[in-house]
CSV table of C-alpha atoms in Angstrom, one decimal:
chain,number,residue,atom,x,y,z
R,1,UNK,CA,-12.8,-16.4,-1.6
R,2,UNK,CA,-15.5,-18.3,-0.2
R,3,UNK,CA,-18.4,-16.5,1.8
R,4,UNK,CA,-17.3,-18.4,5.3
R,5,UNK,CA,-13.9,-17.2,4.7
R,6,UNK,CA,-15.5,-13.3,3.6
R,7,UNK,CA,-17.3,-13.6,6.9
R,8,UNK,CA,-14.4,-14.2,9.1
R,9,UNK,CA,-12.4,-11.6,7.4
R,10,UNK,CA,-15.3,-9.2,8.2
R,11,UNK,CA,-15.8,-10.3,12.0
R,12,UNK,CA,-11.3,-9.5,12.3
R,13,UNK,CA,-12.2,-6.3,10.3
R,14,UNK,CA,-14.8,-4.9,12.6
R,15,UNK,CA,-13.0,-5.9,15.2
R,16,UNK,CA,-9.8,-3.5,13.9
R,17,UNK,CA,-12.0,-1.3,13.7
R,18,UNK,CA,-13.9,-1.0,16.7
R,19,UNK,CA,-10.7,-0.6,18.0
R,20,UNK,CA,-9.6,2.5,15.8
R,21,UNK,CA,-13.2,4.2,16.7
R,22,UNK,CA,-12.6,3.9,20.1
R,23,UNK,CA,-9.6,5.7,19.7
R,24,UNK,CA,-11.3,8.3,17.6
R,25,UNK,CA,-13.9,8.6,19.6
R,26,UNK,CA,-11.5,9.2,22.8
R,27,UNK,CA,-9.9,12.2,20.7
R,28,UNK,CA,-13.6,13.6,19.9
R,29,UNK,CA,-14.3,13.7,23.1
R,30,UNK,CA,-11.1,15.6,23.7
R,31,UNK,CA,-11.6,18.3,21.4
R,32,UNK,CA,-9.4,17.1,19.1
R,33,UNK,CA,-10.0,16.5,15.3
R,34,UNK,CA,-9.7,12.7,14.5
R,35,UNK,CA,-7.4,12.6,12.0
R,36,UNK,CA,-4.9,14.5,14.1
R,37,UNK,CA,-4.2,11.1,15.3
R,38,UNK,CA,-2.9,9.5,12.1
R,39,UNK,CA,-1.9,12.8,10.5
R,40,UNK,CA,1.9,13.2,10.6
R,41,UNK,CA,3.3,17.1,11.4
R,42,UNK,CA,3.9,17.9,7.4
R,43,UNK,CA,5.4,21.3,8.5
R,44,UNK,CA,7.2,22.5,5.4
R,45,UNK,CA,6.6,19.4,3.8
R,46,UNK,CA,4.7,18.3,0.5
R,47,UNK,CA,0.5,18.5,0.7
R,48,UNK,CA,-2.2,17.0,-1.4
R,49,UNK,CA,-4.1,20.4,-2.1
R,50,UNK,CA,-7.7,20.8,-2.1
R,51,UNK,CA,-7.3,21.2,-6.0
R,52,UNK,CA,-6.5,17.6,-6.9
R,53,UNK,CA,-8.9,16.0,-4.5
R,54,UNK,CA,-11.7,17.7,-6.2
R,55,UNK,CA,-10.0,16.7,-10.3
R,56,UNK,CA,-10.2,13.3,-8.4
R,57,UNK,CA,-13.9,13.1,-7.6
R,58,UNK,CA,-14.6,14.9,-11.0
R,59,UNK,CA,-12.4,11.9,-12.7
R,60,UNK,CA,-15.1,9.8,-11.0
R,61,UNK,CA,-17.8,11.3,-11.4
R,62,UNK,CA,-16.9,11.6,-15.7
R,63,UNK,CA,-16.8,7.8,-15.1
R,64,UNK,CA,-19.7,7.1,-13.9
R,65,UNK,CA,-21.5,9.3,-16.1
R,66,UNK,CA,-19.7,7.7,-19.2
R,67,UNK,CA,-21.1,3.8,-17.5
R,68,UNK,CA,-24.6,5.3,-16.7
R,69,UNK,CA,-23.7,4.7,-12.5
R,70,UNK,CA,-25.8,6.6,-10.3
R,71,UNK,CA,-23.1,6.5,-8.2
R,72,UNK,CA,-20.2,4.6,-6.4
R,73,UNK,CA,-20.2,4.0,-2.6
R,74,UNK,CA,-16.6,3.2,-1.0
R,75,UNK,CA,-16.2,1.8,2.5
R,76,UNK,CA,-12.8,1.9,4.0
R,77,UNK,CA,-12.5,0.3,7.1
R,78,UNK,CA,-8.5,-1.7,7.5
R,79,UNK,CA,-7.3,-0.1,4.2
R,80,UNK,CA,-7.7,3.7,2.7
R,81,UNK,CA,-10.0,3.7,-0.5
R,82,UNK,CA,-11.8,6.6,1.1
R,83,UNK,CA,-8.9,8.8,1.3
R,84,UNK,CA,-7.9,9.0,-2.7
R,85,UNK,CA,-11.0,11.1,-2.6
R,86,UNK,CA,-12.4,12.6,1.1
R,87,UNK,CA,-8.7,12.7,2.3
R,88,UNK,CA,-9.6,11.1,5.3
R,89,UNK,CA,-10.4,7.1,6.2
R,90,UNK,CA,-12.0,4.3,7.9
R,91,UNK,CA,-15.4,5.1,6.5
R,92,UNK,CA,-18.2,5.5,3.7
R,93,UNK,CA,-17.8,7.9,1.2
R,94,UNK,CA,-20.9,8.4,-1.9
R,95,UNK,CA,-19.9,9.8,-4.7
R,96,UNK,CA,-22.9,10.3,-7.0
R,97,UNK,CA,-22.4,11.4,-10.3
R,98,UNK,CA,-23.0,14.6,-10.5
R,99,UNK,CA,-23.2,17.0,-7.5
R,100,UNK,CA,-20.9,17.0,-4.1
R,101,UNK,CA,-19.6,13.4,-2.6
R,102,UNK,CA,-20.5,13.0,1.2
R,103,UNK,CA,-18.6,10.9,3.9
R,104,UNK,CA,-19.6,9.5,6.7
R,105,UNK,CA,-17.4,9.0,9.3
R,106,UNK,CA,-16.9,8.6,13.7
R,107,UNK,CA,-15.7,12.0,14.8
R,108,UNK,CA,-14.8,14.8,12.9
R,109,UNK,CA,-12.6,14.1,10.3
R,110,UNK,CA,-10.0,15.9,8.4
R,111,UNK,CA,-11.4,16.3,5.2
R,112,UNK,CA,-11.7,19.1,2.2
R,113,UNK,CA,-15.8,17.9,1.7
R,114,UNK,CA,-18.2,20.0,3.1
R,115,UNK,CA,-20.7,17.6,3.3
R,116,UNK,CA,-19.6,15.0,6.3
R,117,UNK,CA,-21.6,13.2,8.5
R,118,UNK,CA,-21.0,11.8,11.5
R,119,UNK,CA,-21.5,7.7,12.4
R,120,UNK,CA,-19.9,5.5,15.1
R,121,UNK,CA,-20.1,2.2,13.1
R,122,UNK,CA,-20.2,0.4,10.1
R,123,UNK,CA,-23.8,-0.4,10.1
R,124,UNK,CA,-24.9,3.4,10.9
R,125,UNK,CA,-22.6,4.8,8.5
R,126,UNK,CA,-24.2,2.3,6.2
R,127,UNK,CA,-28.2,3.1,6.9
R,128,UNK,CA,-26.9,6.8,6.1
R,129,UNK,CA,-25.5,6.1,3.1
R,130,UNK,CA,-29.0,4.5,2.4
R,131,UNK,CA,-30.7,7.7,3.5
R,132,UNK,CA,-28.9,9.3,1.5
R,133,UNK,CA,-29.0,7.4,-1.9
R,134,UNK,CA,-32.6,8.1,-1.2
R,135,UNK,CA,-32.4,12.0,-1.3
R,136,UNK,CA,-30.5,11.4,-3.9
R,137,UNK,CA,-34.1,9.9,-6.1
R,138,UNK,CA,-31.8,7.3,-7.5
R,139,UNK,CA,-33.6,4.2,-6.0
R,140,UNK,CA,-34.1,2.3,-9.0
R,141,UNK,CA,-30.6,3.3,-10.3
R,142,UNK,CA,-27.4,1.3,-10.4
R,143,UNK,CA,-24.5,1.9,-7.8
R,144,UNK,CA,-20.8,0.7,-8.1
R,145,UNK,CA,-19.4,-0.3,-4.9
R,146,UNK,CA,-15.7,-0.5,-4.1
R,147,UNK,CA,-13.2,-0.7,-1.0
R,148,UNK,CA,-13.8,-3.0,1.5
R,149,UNK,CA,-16.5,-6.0,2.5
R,150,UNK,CA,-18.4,-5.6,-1.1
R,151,UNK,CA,-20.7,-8.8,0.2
R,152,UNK,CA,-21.7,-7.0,3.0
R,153,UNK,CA,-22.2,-3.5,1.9
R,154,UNK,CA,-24.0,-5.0,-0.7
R,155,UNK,CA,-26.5,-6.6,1.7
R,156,UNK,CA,-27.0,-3.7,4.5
R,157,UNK,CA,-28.3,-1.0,1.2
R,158,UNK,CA,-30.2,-3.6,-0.6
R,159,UNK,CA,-32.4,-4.3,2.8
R,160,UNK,CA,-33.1,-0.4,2.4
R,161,UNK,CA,-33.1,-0.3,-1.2
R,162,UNK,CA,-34.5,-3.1,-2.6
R,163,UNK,CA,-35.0,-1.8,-6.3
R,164,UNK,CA,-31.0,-0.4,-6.9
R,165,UNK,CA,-29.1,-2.3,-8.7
R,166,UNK,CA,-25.3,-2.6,-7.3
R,167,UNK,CA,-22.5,-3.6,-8.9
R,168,UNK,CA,-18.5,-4.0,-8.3
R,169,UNK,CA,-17.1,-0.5,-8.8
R,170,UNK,CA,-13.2,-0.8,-7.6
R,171,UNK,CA,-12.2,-0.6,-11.0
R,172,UNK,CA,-14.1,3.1,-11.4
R,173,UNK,CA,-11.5,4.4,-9.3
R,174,UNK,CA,-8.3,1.9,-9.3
R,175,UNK,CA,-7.2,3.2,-12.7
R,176,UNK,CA,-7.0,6.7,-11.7
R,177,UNK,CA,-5.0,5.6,-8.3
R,178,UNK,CA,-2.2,3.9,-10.5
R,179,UNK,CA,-0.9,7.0,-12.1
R,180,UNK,CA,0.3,9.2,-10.0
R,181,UNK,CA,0.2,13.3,-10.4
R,182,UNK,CA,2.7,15.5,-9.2
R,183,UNK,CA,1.3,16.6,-6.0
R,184,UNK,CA,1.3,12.9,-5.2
R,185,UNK,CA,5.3,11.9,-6.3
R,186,UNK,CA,6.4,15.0,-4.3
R,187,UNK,CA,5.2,13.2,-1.1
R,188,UNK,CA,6.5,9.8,-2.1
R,189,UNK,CA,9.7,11.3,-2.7
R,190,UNK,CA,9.7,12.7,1.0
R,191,UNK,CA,8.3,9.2,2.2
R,192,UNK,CA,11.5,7.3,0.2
R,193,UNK,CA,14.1,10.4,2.0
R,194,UNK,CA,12.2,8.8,5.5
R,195,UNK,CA,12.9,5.3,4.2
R,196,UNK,CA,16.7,5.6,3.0
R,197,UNK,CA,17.1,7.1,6.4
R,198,UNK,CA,16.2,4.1,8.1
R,199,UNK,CA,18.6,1.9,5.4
R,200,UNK,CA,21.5,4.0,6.1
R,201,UNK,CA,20.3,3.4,10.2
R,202,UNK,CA,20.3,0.1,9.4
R,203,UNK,CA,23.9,-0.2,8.0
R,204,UNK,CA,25.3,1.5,11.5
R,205,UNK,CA,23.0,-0.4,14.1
R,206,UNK,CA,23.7,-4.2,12.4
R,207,UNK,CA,27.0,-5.8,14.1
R,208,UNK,CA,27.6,-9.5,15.6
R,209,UNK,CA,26.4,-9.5,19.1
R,210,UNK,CA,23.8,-6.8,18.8
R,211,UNK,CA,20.0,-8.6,19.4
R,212,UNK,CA,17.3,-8.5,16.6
R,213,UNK,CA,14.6,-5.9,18.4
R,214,UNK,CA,17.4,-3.5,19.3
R,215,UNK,CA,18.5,-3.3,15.4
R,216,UNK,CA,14.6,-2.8,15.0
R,217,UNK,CA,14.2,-0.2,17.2
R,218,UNK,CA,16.9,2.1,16.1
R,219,UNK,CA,16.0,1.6,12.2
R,220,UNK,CA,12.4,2.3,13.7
R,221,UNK,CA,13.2,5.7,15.6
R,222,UNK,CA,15.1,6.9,12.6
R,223,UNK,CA,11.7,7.1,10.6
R,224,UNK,CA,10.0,8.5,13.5
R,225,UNK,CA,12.5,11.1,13.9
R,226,UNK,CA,12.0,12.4,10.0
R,227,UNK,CA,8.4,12.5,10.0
R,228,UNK,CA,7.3,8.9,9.5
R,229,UNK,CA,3.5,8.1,10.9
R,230,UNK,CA,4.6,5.6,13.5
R,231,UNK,CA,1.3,4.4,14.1
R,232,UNK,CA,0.4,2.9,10.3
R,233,UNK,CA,4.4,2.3,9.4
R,234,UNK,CA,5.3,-1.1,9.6
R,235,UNK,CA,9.3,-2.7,10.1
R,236,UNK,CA,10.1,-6.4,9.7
R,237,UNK,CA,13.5,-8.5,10.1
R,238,UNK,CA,14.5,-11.5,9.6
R,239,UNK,CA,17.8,-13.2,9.1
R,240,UNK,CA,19.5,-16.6,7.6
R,241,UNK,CA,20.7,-18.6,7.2
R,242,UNK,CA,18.7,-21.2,9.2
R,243,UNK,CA,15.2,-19.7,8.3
R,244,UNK,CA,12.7,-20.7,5.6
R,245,UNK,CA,11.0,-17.4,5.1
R,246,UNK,CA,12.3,-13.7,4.9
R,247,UNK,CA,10.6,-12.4,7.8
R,248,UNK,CA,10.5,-14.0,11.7
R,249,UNK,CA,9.5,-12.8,15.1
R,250,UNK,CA,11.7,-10.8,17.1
R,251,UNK,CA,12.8,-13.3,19.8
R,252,UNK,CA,15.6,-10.9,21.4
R,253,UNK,CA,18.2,-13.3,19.4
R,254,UNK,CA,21.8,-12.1,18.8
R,255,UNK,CA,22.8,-11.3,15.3
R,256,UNK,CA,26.0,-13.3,14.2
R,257,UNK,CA,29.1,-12.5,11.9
R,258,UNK,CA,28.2,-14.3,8.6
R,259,UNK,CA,24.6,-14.0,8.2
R,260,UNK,CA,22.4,-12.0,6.4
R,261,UNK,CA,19.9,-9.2,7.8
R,262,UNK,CA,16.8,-8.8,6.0
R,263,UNK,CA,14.6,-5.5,5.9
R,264,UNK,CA,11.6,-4.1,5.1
R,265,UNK,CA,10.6,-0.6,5.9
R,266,UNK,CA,6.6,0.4,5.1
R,267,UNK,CA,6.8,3.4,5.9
R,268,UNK,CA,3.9,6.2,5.9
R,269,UNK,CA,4.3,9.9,5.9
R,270,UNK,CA,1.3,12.6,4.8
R,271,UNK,CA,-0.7,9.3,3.9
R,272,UNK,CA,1.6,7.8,1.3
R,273,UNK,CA,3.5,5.1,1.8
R,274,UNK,CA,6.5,3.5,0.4
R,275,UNK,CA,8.5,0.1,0.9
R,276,UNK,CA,12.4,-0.3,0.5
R,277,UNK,CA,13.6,-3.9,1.2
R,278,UNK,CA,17.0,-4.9,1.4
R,279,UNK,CA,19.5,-7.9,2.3
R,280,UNK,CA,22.4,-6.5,5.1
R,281,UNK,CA,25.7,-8.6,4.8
R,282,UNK,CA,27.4,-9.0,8.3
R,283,UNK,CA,31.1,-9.4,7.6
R,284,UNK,CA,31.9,-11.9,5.5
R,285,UNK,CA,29.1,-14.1,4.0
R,286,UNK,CA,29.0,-17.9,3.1
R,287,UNK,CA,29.4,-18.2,-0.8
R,288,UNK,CA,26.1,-19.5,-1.0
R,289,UNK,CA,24.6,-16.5,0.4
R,290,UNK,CA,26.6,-14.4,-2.2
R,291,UNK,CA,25.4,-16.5,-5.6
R,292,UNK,CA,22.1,-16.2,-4.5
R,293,UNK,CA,22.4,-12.6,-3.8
R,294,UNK,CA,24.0,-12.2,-7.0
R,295,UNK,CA,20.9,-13.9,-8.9
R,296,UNK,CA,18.5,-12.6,-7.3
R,297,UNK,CA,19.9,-8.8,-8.5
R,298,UNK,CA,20.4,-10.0,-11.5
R,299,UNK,CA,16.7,-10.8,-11.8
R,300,UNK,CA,15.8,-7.6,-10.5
R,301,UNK,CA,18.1,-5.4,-13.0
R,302,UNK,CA,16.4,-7.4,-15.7
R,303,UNK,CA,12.7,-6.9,-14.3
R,304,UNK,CA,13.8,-3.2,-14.4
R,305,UNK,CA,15.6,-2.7,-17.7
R,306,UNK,CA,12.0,-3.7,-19.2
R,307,UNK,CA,9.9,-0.8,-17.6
R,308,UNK,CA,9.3,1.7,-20.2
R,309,UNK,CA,5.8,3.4,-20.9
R,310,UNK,CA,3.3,1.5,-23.0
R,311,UNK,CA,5.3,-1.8,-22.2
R,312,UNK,CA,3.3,-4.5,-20.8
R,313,UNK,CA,3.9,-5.0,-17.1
R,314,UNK,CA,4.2,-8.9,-17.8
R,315,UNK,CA,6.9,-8.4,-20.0
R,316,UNK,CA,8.6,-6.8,-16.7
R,317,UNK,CA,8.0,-10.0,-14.7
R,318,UNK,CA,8.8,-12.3,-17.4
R,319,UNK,CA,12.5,-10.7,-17.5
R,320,UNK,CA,13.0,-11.3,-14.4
R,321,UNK,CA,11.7,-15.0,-14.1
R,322,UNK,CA,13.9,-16.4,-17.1
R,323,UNK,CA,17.0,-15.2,-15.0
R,324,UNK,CA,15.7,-17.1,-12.2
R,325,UNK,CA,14.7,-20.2,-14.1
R,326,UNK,CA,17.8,-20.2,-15.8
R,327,UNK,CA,19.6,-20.9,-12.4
R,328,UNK,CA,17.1,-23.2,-11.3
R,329,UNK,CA,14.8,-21.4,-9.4
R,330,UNK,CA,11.6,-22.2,-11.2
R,331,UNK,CA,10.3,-23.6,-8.2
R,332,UNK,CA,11.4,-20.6,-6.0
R,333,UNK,CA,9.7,-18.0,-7.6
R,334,UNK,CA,7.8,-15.4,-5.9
R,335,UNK,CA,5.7,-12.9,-7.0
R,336,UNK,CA,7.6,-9.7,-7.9
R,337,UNK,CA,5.9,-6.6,-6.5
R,338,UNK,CA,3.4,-4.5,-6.2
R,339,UNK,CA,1.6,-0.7,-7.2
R,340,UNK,CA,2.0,1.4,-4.2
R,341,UNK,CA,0.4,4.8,-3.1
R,342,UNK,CA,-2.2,5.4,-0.6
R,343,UNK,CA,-1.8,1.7,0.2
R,344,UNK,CA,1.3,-0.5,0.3
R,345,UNK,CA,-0.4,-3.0,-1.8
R,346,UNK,CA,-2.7,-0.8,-4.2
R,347,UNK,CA,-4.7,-2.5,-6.7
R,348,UNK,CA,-4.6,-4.4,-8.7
R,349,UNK,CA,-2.3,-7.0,-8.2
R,350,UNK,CA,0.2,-7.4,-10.1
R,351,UNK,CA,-1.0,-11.1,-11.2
R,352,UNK,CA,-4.2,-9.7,-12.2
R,353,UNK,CA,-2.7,-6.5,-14.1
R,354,UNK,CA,-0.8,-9.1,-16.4
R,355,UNK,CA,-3.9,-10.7,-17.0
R,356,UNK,CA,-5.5,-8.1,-18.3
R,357,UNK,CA,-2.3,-7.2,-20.2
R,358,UNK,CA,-2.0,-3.5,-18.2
R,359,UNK,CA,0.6,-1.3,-20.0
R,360,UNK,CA,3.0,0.8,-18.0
R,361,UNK,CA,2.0,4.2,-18.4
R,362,UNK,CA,3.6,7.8,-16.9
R,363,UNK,CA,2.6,8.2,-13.2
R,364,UNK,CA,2.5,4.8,-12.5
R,365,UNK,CA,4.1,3.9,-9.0
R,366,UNK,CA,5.5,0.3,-7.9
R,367,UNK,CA,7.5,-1.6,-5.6
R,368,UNK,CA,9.6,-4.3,-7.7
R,369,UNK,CA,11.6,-6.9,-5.8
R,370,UNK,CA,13.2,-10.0,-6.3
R,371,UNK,CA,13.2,-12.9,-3.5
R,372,UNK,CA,14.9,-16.3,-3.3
R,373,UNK,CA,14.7,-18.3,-0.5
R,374,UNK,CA,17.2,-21.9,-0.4
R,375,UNK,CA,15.0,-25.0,0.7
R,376,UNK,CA,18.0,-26.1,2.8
R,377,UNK,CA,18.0,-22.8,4.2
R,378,UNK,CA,21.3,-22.1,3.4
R,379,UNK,CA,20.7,-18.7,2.1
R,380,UNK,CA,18.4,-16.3,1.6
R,381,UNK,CA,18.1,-13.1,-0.6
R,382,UNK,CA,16.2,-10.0,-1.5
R,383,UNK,CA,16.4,-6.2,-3.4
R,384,UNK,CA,14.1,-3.8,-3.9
R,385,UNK,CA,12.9,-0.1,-4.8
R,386,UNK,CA,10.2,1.7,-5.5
R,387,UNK,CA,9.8,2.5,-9.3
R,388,UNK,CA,8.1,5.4,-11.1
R,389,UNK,CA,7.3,4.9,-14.5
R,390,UNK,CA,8.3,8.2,-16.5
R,391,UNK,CA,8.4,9.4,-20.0
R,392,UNK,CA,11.3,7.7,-21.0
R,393,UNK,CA,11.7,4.8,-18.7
R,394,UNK,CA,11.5,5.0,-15.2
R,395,UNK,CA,13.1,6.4,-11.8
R,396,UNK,CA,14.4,4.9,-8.7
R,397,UNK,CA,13.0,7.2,-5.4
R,398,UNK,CA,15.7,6.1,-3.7
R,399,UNK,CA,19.2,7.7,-3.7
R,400,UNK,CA,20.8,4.3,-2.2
R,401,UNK,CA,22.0,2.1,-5.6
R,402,UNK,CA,20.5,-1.3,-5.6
R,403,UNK,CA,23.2,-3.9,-4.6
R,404,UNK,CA,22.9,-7.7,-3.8
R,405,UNK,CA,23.5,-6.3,-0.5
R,406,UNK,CA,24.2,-4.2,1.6
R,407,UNK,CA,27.3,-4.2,3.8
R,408,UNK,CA,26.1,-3.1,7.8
R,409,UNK,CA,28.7,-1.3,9.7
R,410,UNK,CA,28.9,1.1,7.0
């Protein structure tokens, strides 16, 4: 990424989330805790305790130690790399190596650390984080940095503190995120109950005549009715044929007998998020539209007969590619997934993961789909789940068995 493109990418960034503090700072003023406003009602449902937060930030902090880091300083301003650790995000968390992290954040934030301090923007947050690497005595130390805007975190802390050395630090914490502990799969196994909902949702709302935005909506409200966080959840549609990517706008179109309805529900509960896509059938499909449905769950049945622990994850992707190529598709292919959790696309990707030849391990938590899209826009296709990686191989989340696709009206 180029430093004009890393600026512009900052200016939308702050924008987002000048936005979000505003909002924040309305429910301050209010009385009412911040985080109130992302936090879904969990009411008798599954909770990060208190407990693993803190085994997280000591998992850090033996890190650190173990790489002679003073510290590791994570901003969090779109995405959520506070919240593995302080619960809570957008803002800066320091971790130092030994002793209690402290966050800085607007408002007053849901969090288990006692040691929070409160900042309207970026740039305050980030002078006291300087402050406090300071009372810290670590000036001449060297501090990992990881989240968001690395460049410019980087230069707002070394105009305070010229003589500390900092250094990329995402991959301090990033290993720890992949594997998953119980605490955590018990609240993506709620989030995945919220997302089959909206499937099943799906199958009764999709029928010829019915437009694209009223479909939406009533896959939408189905999540919002079990718990889903409406405000960070995310639902896109598209159909074929006739289109040359799986998602389009909602234009108030009507859906028609023979095509295909493709979803994608992000859905966010408790601060965990998983993503379920699927192909919808309406009636009777064009044979094209069935072979290519057909291939593409072939690909993804290979992809997951491979995952088993201490398996590379290329050897996953590679499965599924010769099925593709051996149709023809080697010019269709798409990449395959990604490691969910706290964020729908948690590092690292998977293209970097098979470079470094990661191995599947126990804990680890994944979305795998397969995708084919016709150039003549005949047909169009995708499957998906969310995969846990266990002892002895791995575990759909979702209680809906993968098909090519999934006939509505059901």
């Amino acid at each position: 990424m180029t430093t004009r493109t890393s600026r512009r990418r900052f200016l939308q960034a702050s924008s987002a989330f000048g936005g979000a503090l505003c909002a924040l700072a309305g429910r301050a003023r209010a009385g009412l805790p911040v985080d109130a406003a992302i936090q879904p009602s969990l009411a008798g449902g599954p909770v990060i305790p208190e407990s693993a937060y803190r085994r997280r930030a000591s998992a850090v902090q033996a890190e650190l130690q173990k790489r002679d880091m003073a510290a590791l300083v994570v901003t969090s301003l779109q995405e959520y790399d506070t919240r593995y650790i302080a619960q809570h995000a957008p803002g800066v968390l320091v971790v130092p190596a030994s002793g209690e992290p402290t966050l800085f954040a607007p408002g007053r934030p849901r969090t288990w650390l006692s040691d929070v301090r409160s900042a309207a923007t970026l740039p305050a947050m980030l002078d006291q984080c300087a402050a406090r690497l300071k009372d810290l005595r670590i000036e001449r130390g060297r501090v990992a940095l990881g989240g968001e805007l690395e460049w410019a975190v980087t230069a707002r802390l070394a105009a305070s503190l010229p003589q500390m050395r900092f250094e990329p630090g995402n991959e301090i914490q990033d290993p720890l995120r992949l594997v998953k502990d119980e605490h955590e799969i018990a609240v993506l196994r709620r989030v995945q109950e919220i997302s089959d909902a909206q499937i099943e949702a799906g199958q009764r709302a999709i029928a010829p005549g019915r437009r694209d935005w009223e479909v939406l909506a009533d896959m939408a409200r189905a999540g919002a009715a079990r718990g889903a966080e409406i405000n960070e959840s995310r639902h896109l549609i598209g159909y074929g044929p006739g289109t040359d990517d799986l998602w389009v706008p909602m234009t108030g179109r009507r859906i028609q007998a023979g095509e295909v309805v493709n979803f994608e529900g992000i859905v966010y509960y408790g601060h965990y998020v998983v993503e379920t896509p699927v192909t919808f059938a309406v009636g009777r499909v064009s044979a094209k539209q069935k072979a290519l449905a057909d291939v593409t769950f072939d690909a993804f049945q290979a992809g997951i007969a491979e995952i088993k622990p201490g398996r590379p994850l290329g050897r996953v992707v590679d499965a599924s590619n010769a099925i593709l190529k051996a149709h023809g598709y080697d010019k269709m292919i798409r990449r395959h997934g990604h490691f969910s959790g706290i964020s729908n696309n948690d590092r690292p990707a998977f293209g970097d993961a098979i470079d470094a030849g990661l191995l599947l391990q126990p804990g680890m938590f994944m979305s795998y789909h397969t995708t084919i899209i016709s150039p003549t826009r005949e047909a169009i296709a995708v499957v998906g789940r969310e995969v846990l990686v266990t002892k002895d191989g791995y575990e759909f989340l979702s209680k809906i068995k993968p098909t090519p696709m999934v006939p509505a009206g059901s």
